[in-house]
Short mmCIF file of C-alpha atoms in Angstrom, two decimals:
data_model
loop_
_atom_site.label_atom_id
_atom_site.label_comp_id
_atom_site.label_asym_id
_atom_site.label_seq_id
_atom_site.Cartn_x
_atom_site.Cartn_y
_atom_site.Cartn_z
CA MET A 136 80.62 187.21 114.90
CA ILE A 137 81.75 188.67 111.58
CA TYR A 138 85.29 187.95 112.68
CA ASN A 139 84.57 184.23 112.42
CA LEU A 140 83.53 184.59 108.80
CA PRO A 141 86.43 182.43 107.48
CA PHE A 142 85.30 179.49 109.63
CA LEU A 143 81.71 179.94 108.45
CA THR A 144 82.98 179.99 104.86
CA VAL A 145 84.79 176.73 105.51
CA VAL A 146 81.62 175.09 106.79
CA ALA A 147 79.65 176.47 103.83
CA LEU A 148 82.16 174.99 101.37
CA ILE A 149 82.09 171.63 103.13
CA ALA A 150 78.27 171.70 103.12
CA ILE A 151 78.13 172.42 99.38
CA GLY A 152 80.58 169.64 98.61
CA MET A 153 78.84 167.16 100.90
CA TYR A 154 75.46 168.03 99.36
CA ALA A 155 76.81 167.31 95.88
CA ILE A 156 78.31 164.01 97.04
CA ILE A 157 75.20 162.79 98.83
CA PHE A 158 72.29 164.01 96.72
CA LYS A 159 73.61 164.18 93.15
CA ARG A 160 73.59 161.18 90.84
CA ASN A 161 75.94 162.39 88.11
CA LEU A 162 79.48 161.11 88.62
CA ILE A 163 81.05 164.29 87.26
CA LYS A 164 79.03 166.34 89.75
CA ILE A 165 80.21 164.04 92.53
CA ALA A 166 83.81 164.65 91.46
CA VAL A 167 83.18 168.41 91.52
CA GLY A 168 81.69 168.04 95.01
CA ILE A 169 84.74 166.16 96.23
CA THR A 170 86.96 168.95 94.89
CA ILE A 171 84.89 171.65 96.61
CA LEU A 172 85.02 169.70 99.89
CA GLU A 173 88.79 169.42 99.55
CA SER A 174 89.14 173.16 99.05
CA GLY A 175 87.04 173.68 102.15
CA VAL A 176 89.38 171.51 104.18
CA ASN A 177 92.42 173.32 102.76
CA LEU A 178 90.87 176.67 103.66
CA PHE A 179 90.21 175.37 107.17
CA LEU A 180 93.88 174.45 107.65
CA ILE A 181 95.08 177.81 106.36
CA THR A 182 92.52 179.64 108.51
CA LEU A 183 93.63 177.80 111.64
CA GLY A 184 97.22 178.87 111.02
CA TYR A 185 96.60 182.55 110.41
CA ARG A 186 97.95 184.99 112.94
CA GLU A 187 96.74 188.54 112.98
CA GLY A 188 99.14 190.88 111.22
CA GLY A 189 101.48 188.06 110.37
CA VAL A 190 103.67 187.77 107.29
CA ALA A 191 104.59 184.65 105.36
CA PRO A 192 107.19 182.53 107.22
CA ILE A 193 110.00 183.30 104.77
CA PHE A 194 113.09 185.19 105.81
CA THR A 195 114.24 186.28 102.35
CA ASN A 196 113.10 189.83 101.54
CA LEU A 197 111.07 190.35 104.67
CA PRO A 198 108.82 193.40 104.53
CA PRO A 199 110.31 196.39 106.34
CA GLY A 200 109.17 196.94 109.88
CA ILE A 201 109.78 193.40 111.11
CA SER A 202 112.55 193.41 113.66
CA PRO A 203 114.31 190.29 114.98
CA ASP A 204 112.86 190.49 118.47
CA GLN A 205 109.27 190.12 117.24
CA ILE A 206 109.91 187.19 114.95
CA PRO A 207 107.80 184.28 116.15
CA GLU A 208 104.84 186.54 116.91
CA LYS A 209 104.74 188.28 113.54
CA MET A 210 104.67 185.20 111.30
CA VAL A 211 101.81 182.90 110.41
CA LEU A 212 102.12 179.26 111.43
CA PRO A 213 104.13 177.20 108.93
CA VAL A 214 102.95 173.66 109.69
CA PRO A 215 99.32 174.08 108.46
CA GLN A 216 100.65 175.64 105.27
CA ALA A 217 102.95 172.65 104.70
CA LEU A 218 100.07 170.23 105.28
CA THR A 219 97.91 172.17 102.83
CA LEU A 220 100.69 172.06 100.26
CA THR A 221 100.79 168.28 100.54
CA SER A 222 97.00 168.06 100.47
CA ILE A 223 96.66 170.04 97.23
CA VAL A 224 98.92 167.72 95.25
CA ILE A 225 97.18 164.65 96.65
CA GLY A 226 93.86 166.25 95.66
CA VAL A 227 95.03 166.68 92.07
CA ALA A 228 96.22 163.07 91.86
CA VAL A 229 93.00 161.71 93.36
CA LEU A 230 90.89 163.88 91.05
CA ALA A 231 92.76 162.53 88.03
CA LEU A 232 92.15 158.98 89.22
CA ILE A 233 88.44 159.70 89.82
CA LEU A 234 88.03 161.18 86.34
CA SER A 235 89.76 158.26 84.65
CA PHE A 236 87.50 155.82 86.49
CA THR A 237 84.55 157.92 85.36
CA ILE A 238 85.71 157.70 81.75
CA ASN A 239 85.99 153.93 82.09
CA ILE A 240 82.50 153.66 83.62
CA TYR A 241 81.02 155.79 80.86
CA ARG A 242 82.60 153.57 78.23
CA LYS A 243 81.34 150.41 79.81
CA TYR A 244 77.81 151.44 80.76
CA GLY A 245 77.14 154.37 78.45
CA THR A 246 75.81 156.53 81.27
CA LEU A 247 77.06 158.71 84.11
CA ASP A 248 74.08 158.17 86.40
CA ALA A 249 75.12 156.30 89.51
CA GLY A 250 71.70 154.68 89.97
CA LYS A 251 71.47 153.38 86.41
CA ILE A 252 74.95 151.91 86.67
CA ARG A 253 73.79 149.86 89.63
CA ARG A 254 70.76 148.63 87.67
CA LEU A 255 72.70 147.65 84.57
CA LYS A 256 74.97 145.33 86.48
CA GLU A 257 73.89 141.76 85.85
CA MET B 260 64.38 158.01 102.47
CA LYS B 261 65.78 160.95 100.62
CA LYS B 262 63.80 163.32 102.83
CA LEU B 263 65.28 161.68 105.92
CA ALA B 264 68.78 162.02 104.52
CA PHE B 265 68.14 165.68 103.82
CA ILE B 266 66.94 166.26 107.39
CA ALA B 267 70.03 164.54 108.76
CA PHE B 268 72.19 166.66 106.46
CA VAL B 269 70.56 169.89 107.66
CA VAL B 270 70.88 168.94 111.34
CA PHE B 271 74.53 167.94 110.95
CA PHE B 272 75.49 171.14 109.21
CA PHE B 273 73.48 173.21 111.66
CA PHE B 274 75.72 171.87 114.42
CA LEU B 275 78.81 172.37 112.27
CA PHE B 276 77.83 176.01 111.62
CA TYR B 277 77.26 176.50 115.32
CA SER B 278 80.70 175.11 116.14
CA ALA B 279 82.25 177.37 113.51
CA TYR B 280 80.47 180.27 115.19
CA GLU B 281 81.70 179.26 118.64
CA ILE B 282 85.30 178.37 117.70
CA ARG B 283 88.14 180.56 118.88
CA ASP B 284 88.73 183.99 117.33
CA PHE B 285 90.09 184.12 113.83
CA GLY B 286 93.73 185.19 113.75
CA ASN B 287 94.52 184.20 117.32
CA PRO B 288 96.12 180.75 117.39
CA PRO B 289 96.79 179.48 120.91
CA SER B 290 100.40 180.16 121.85
CA ASN B 291 100.59 179.45 125.55
CA VAL B 292 102.43 176.22 126.22
CA LYS B 293 103.57 177.12 129.72
CA GLU B 294 100.33 176.08 131.37
CA THR B 295 99.96 172.87 129.42
CA PHE B 296 103.56 171.64 129.47
CA PRO B 297 105.42 173.24 132.39
CA ASP B 298 108.57 171.19 131.79
CA ALA B 299 108.92 172.00 128.08
CA LYS B 300 112.43 172.80 126.89
CA TYR B 301 111.24 175.81 124.92
CA LYS B 302 108.18 177.59 126.24
CA VAL B 303 106.58 178.00 122.83
CA THR B 304 104.22 176.09 120.56
CA MET B 305 105.45 173.74 117.86
CA ASP B 306 105.08 176.34 115.12
CA ASP B 307 106.93 179.05 117.07
CA ARG B 308 109.62 176.51 117.85
CA ILE B 309 109.98 175.82 114.12
CA ILE B 310 110.00 179.48 113.11
CA GLY B 311 112.79 180.13 115.59
CA LYS B 312 114.13 182.84 117.83
CA TYR B 313 116.95 185.23 116.95
CA ASN B 314 119.27 186.37 119.71
CA THR B 315 120.06 190.01 119.03
CA THR B 316 122.98 190.17 121.47
CA THR B 317 124.96 187.19 120.21
CA GLY B 318 123.77 187.51 116.61
CA GLU B 319 122.85 183.86 116.26
CA TRP B 320 119.71 181.78 116.09
CA GLU B 321 118.89 180.06 119.34
CA TYR B 322 116.64 177.50 117.72
CA GLY B 323 114.42 177.20 114.67
CA ALA B 324 114.36 176.22 111.04
CA VAL B 325 117.08 178.61 109.86
CA GLU B 326 119.58 177.23 112.34
CA GLU B 327 118.60 173.59 111.94
CA THR B 328 117.91 173.17 108.23
CA GLY B 329 119.58 176.19 106.70
CA ALA B 330 116.55 177.20 104.68
CA ASN B 331 115.07 180.69 104.69
CA ASN B 332 111.69 179.37 103.65
CA VAL B 333 110.23 177.84 106.78
CA VAL B 334 107.41 176.09 104.89
CA THR B 335 109.92 174.25 102.69
CA SER B 336 111.92 173.22 105.72
CA VAL B 337 108.77 171.82 107.31
CA VAL B 338 107.77 169.98 104.14
CA PHE B 339 111.13 168.40 103.45
CA ASP B 340 112.84 168.20 106.81
CA TYR B 341 110.57 168.16 109.84
CA ARG B 342 107.81 166.30 108.03
CA GLY B 343 109.81 164.51 105.39
CA TYR B 344 107.97 161.25 105.89
CA ASP B 345 104.77 163.08 105.03
CA THR B 346 106.26 164.20 101.74
CA LEU B 347 107.49 160.68 101.04
CA GLY B 348 103.98 159.33 101.56
CA GLU B 349 102.56 162.06 99.36
CA ALA B 350 105.01 161.11 96.61
CA THR B 351 103.85 157.51 96.99
CA VAL B 352 100.22 158.60 96.59
CA LEU B 353 101.10 160.55 93.44
CA PHE B 354 103.00 157.59 92.04
CA THR B 355 100.14 155.21 92.82
CA ALA B 356 97.53 157.42 91.19
CA ILE B 357 99.58 157.74 88.03
CA ALA B 358 100.30 154.02 87.98
CA GLY B 359 96.55 153.40 88.23
CA ILE B 360 95.82 155.72 85.30
CA MET B 361 98.57 154.03 83.29
CA LEU B 362 97.06 150.64 84.07
CA LEU B 363 93.61 151.80 83.00
CA PHE B 364 94.52 153.53 79.76
CA GLY B 365 98.11 152.75 78.90
CA ARG B 366 97.54 149.68 76.78
CA GLU B 367 94.86 150.99 74.47
CA LYS B 368 96.89 153.96 73.36
CA LYS B 369 97.83 152.58 69.98
CA MET C 275 89.90 175.50 56.76
CA LYS C 276 88.83 176.46 60.22
CA ASN C 277 86.67 173.40 60.63
CA GLU C 278 89.43 171.06 59.50
CA GLU C 279 91.85 172.54 62.02
CA MET C 280 89.26 172.34 64.76
CA ASN C 281 88.74 168.69 63.96
CA GLU C 282 92.40 167.99 64.45
CA GLY C 283 92.28 169.66 67.83
CA LYS C 284 94.48 172.57 66.82
CA MET C 285 93.93 176.24 67.51
CA THR C 286 94.74 179.21 65.27
CA VAL C 287 98.22 180.31 64.19
CA ILE C 288 98.19 183.19 66.67
CA VAL C 289 97.62 180.89 69.61
CA GLN C 290 100.22 178.42 68.34
CA THR C 291 102.90 181.13 67.97
CA ILE C 292 102.24 182.57 71.41
CA ALA C 293 102.29 179.08 72.93
CA ALA C 294 105.61 178.30 71.27
CA LEU C 295 107.01 181.56 72.65
CA LEU C 296 105.65 180.99 76.15
CA PHE C 297 106.61 177.32 76.51
CA PRO C 298 110.36 177.84 77.20
CA LEU C 299 109.60 180.83 79.40
CA ALA C 300 107.20 178.76 81.48
CA LEU C 301 109.79 176.00 81.79
CA ILE C 302 112.43 178.51 82.90
CA PHE C 303 110.07 179.99 85.46
CA SER C 304 109.24 176.51 86.71
CA PHE C 305 112.94 175.71 87.09
CA TYR C 306 113.48 179.01 88.93
CA VAL C 307 110.66 178.27 91.37
CA ILE C 308 112.02 174.76 92.00
CA MET C 309 115.64 175.87 92.48
CA HIS C 310 114.75 178.74 94.82
CA GLY C 311 112.30 176.66 96.82
CA HIS C 312 114.27 177.00 100.03
CA LEU C 313 114.72 180.78 99.69
CA THR C 314 111.58 182.31 98.16
CA PRO C 315 107.92 181.30 98.01
CA GLY C 316 107.64 178.13 96.01
CA GLY C 317 109.17 174.72 95.95
CA GLY C 318 109.01 171.43 94.17
CA PHE C 319 105.23 171.09 94.07
CA GLN C 320 104.51 174.58 92.80
CA GLY C 321 107.30 174.61 90.25
CA GLY C 322 106.28 171.18 89.04
CA ALA C 323 102.71 172.38 88.57
CA ILE C 324 103.99 175.34 86.52
CA GLY C 325 106.07 173.01 84.32
CA ALA C 326 103.12 170.69 83.80
CA SER C 327 100.97 173.68 82.84
CA ALA C 328 103.53 174.48 80.13
CA VAL C 329 102.92 171.02 78.64
CA VAL C 330 99.17 171.60 78.95
CA LEU C 331 99.61 174.86 77.01
CA LEU C 332 101.28 172.95 74.17
CA ILE C 333 98.50 170.34 74.18
CA VAL C 334 95.80 173.00 74.02
CA ALA C 335 97.49 174.95 71.24
CA TYR C 336 98.82 172.22 68.98
CA GLY C 337 96.50 169.29 69.64
CA VAL C 338 97.26 165.99 71.30
CA LYS C 339 98.39 164.19 68.17
CA HIS C 340 101.16 166.65 67.42
CA VAL C 341 102.39 166.78 71.01
CA GLU C 342 102.24 163.02 71.38
CA GLU C 343 104.66 162.57 68.47
CA LYS C 344 107.25 164.70 70.27
CA MET C 345 106.87 163.49 73.85
CA SER C 346 105.31 160.30 75.11
CA GLU C 347 103.64 159.69 78.43
CA GLY C 348 105.93 156.73 78.97
CA GLY C 349 108.88 159.13 78.99
CA PHE C 350 107.10 161.34 81.50
CA SER C 351 106.44 158.30 83.66
CA VAL C 352 110.13 157.36 83.59
CA PHE C 353 110.99 160.97 84.51
CA GLU C 354 108.62 160.78 87.46
CA SER C 355 110.05 157.49 88.68
CA LEU C 356 113.55 158.97 88.40
CA GLY C 357 112.47 161.81 90.69
CA GLY C 358 111.13 159.36 93.24
CA LEU C 359 114.32 157.33 93.05
CA ILE C 360 116.47 160.43 93.72
CA PHE C 361 114.27 161.28 96.71
CA VAL C 362 114.63 157.83 98.28
CA VAL C 363 118.37 157.58 97.55
CA VAL C 364 119.07 160.96 99.17
CA ALA C 365 116.94 159.92 102.16
CA ILE C 366 118.91 156.67 102.54
CA PHE C 367 122.18 158.64 102.35
CA GLY C 368 120.88 160.50 105.40
CA LEU C 369 120.49 157.13 107.12
CA PHE C 370 124.14 156.18 106.53
CA LEU C 371 125.93 159.53 106.73
CA ALA C 372 123.93 161.04 109.59
CA THR C 373 121.50 159.97 112.23
CA SER C 374 118.32 158.80 110.56
CA PHE C 375 116.31 158.34 107.39
CA LEU C 376 115.76 161.72 105.70
CA ALA C 377 118.30 163.41 107.97
CA ASN C 378 119.68 166.67 106.68
CA PHE C 379 123.31 165.55 106.42
CA LEU C 380 124.58 168.46 104.33
CA VAL C 381 123.63 171.38 106.54
CA ASN C 382 126.38 173.10 108.55
CA GLU C 383 129.03 171.21 106.60
CA PRO C 384 132.16 173.16 105.62
CA ILE C 385 131.38 173.00 101.91
CA PHE C 386 128.08 174.76 102.46
CA GLY C 387 129.42 177.30 104.94
CA LYS C 388 127.99 178.68 108.08
CA ILE C 389 124.38 179.71 108.42
CA PRO C 390 124.32 183.52 108.22
CA GLY C 391 122.66 185.57 110.91
CA TRP C 392 120.04 188.24 110.70
CA GLY C 393 120.39 190.78 107.91
CA GLU C 394 123.44 189.16 106.37
CA SER C 395 123.60 187.36 103.07
CA PRO C 396 120.32 185.72 102.05
CA LEU C 397 122.23 182.77 100.56
CA ASN C 398 121.34 179.92 102.83
CA SER C 399 122.24 176.65 101.22
CA GLY C 400 119.63 174.51 102.91
CA GLY C 401 121.50 171.20 102.99
CA ILE C 402 119.62 168.50 101.12
CA LEU C 403 116.48 170.59 100.68
CA PRO C 404 117.32 171.78 97.11
CA ILE C 405 118.04 168.19 96.05
CA LEU C 406 114.73 167.00 97.44
CA ASN C 407 113.03 170.00 95.81
CA ILE C 408 114.46 168.99 92.43
CA ALA C 409 113.38 165.38 92.98
CA VAL C 410 109.83 166.34 93.90
CA GLY C 411 109.71 168.84 91.04
CA MET C 412 110.70 166.10 88.58
CA LYS C 413 108.04 163.89 90.10
CA VAL C 414 105.27 166.46 89.80
CA ILE C 415 106.23 167.58 86.27
CA GLY C 416 106.36 163.99 85.03
CA GLY C 417 103.26 162.83 86.83
CA LEU C 418 100.90 165.69 85.99
CA SER C 419 102.12 165.87 82.38
CA ALA C 420 101.62 162.13 81.90
CA VAL C 421 98.13 162.31 83.41
CA VAL C 422 97.04 165.27 81.28
CA LEU C 423 98.56 163.78 78.12
CA ILE C 424 96.93 160.40 78.55
CA LEU C 425 93.54 161.85 79.49
CA ALA C 426 93.59 164.21 76.48
CA LEU C 427 94.59 161.31 74.24
CA ILE C 428 91.77 159.15 75.55
CA SER C 429 89.16 161.89 75.13
CA ARG C 430 90.31 162.58 71.54
CA GLU C 431 89.96 158.93 70.64
CA GLY C 432 86.49 158.87 72.17
CA GLU C 433 85.40 161.78 69.95
CA GLU C 434 86.64 160.07 66.82
CA LYS C 435 84.67 156.93 67.52
#
């Protein structure tokens, strides 16, 4: 059971982020929740690709003790890491866009509360 | 209404926690393609196929990223070669986000 | 004196000196990470993030107004678009010189030599991967720097009003 702790951590992160998105009214808190949910998804991808006792899939300066005949079995999976790498940069771009929209909303309505914004709209 | 949403939230994440408890062992990705695809050219998963296999007798790579893309870093070869379209789409997303921010705030700078 | 400097968004002389010392080092490290992306851990995204963090260091230490006189976010945006253009042009070269869009048409060519085997030289050339790394690094440096610069500028103006 304790060996599945990374998966449980992933679900905990996603739960925290989803709670902030659903039940919080402040737009900044919603942005923080989206970021936490994203990190949960990134951790899930990395966790899926981990192989026990594996090293990073890079052939330059391999740690000693890795011989050529045990190569595919002694390296972690590269494709989830590549997907995570793409996902992180997309997360940064989307977060910047969310924050700039939040700045615009605050200038127009003078509040960050999602419910009050809905009420102020004529 | 909010109470109902909270109950739905708790039930959903109870099932998600249960599935995280029942998922396969951590650190043991499935690597048996033989049973699923008996006619596969290489009897390995996609990731093992990308990492490659070194032939110790001939001294050459039989298949894999080092032989096909010439990069020692397998993650870079996946990002830019095997999944290059993915990177192109990601660059488009980055460009679009920055164009949106420029549209929002660019004019009122001065 | 302190309050006046704080109002302009500057930090103390110590922080400014250290930032001026660290800025070229951070840029060099970013360039190293981008150029060795196909050999060591790193690549275009990571190196670009390091280069953008160098610009953020300048903004934090010297204030937005001072940085904005030296470098504009329009220039960063042009830099980013140039990176994207290089990416697409190299990909289209793959379409004409090799089999498909984004094909690695430089690998195993005579000018780049043969791929070494196990335990030999670690100098694998990687074909078009370094060029794409540089393109993506330019994209990320330009994009993140432009975003941070314009957001800092906007928040400064909001405080003044």
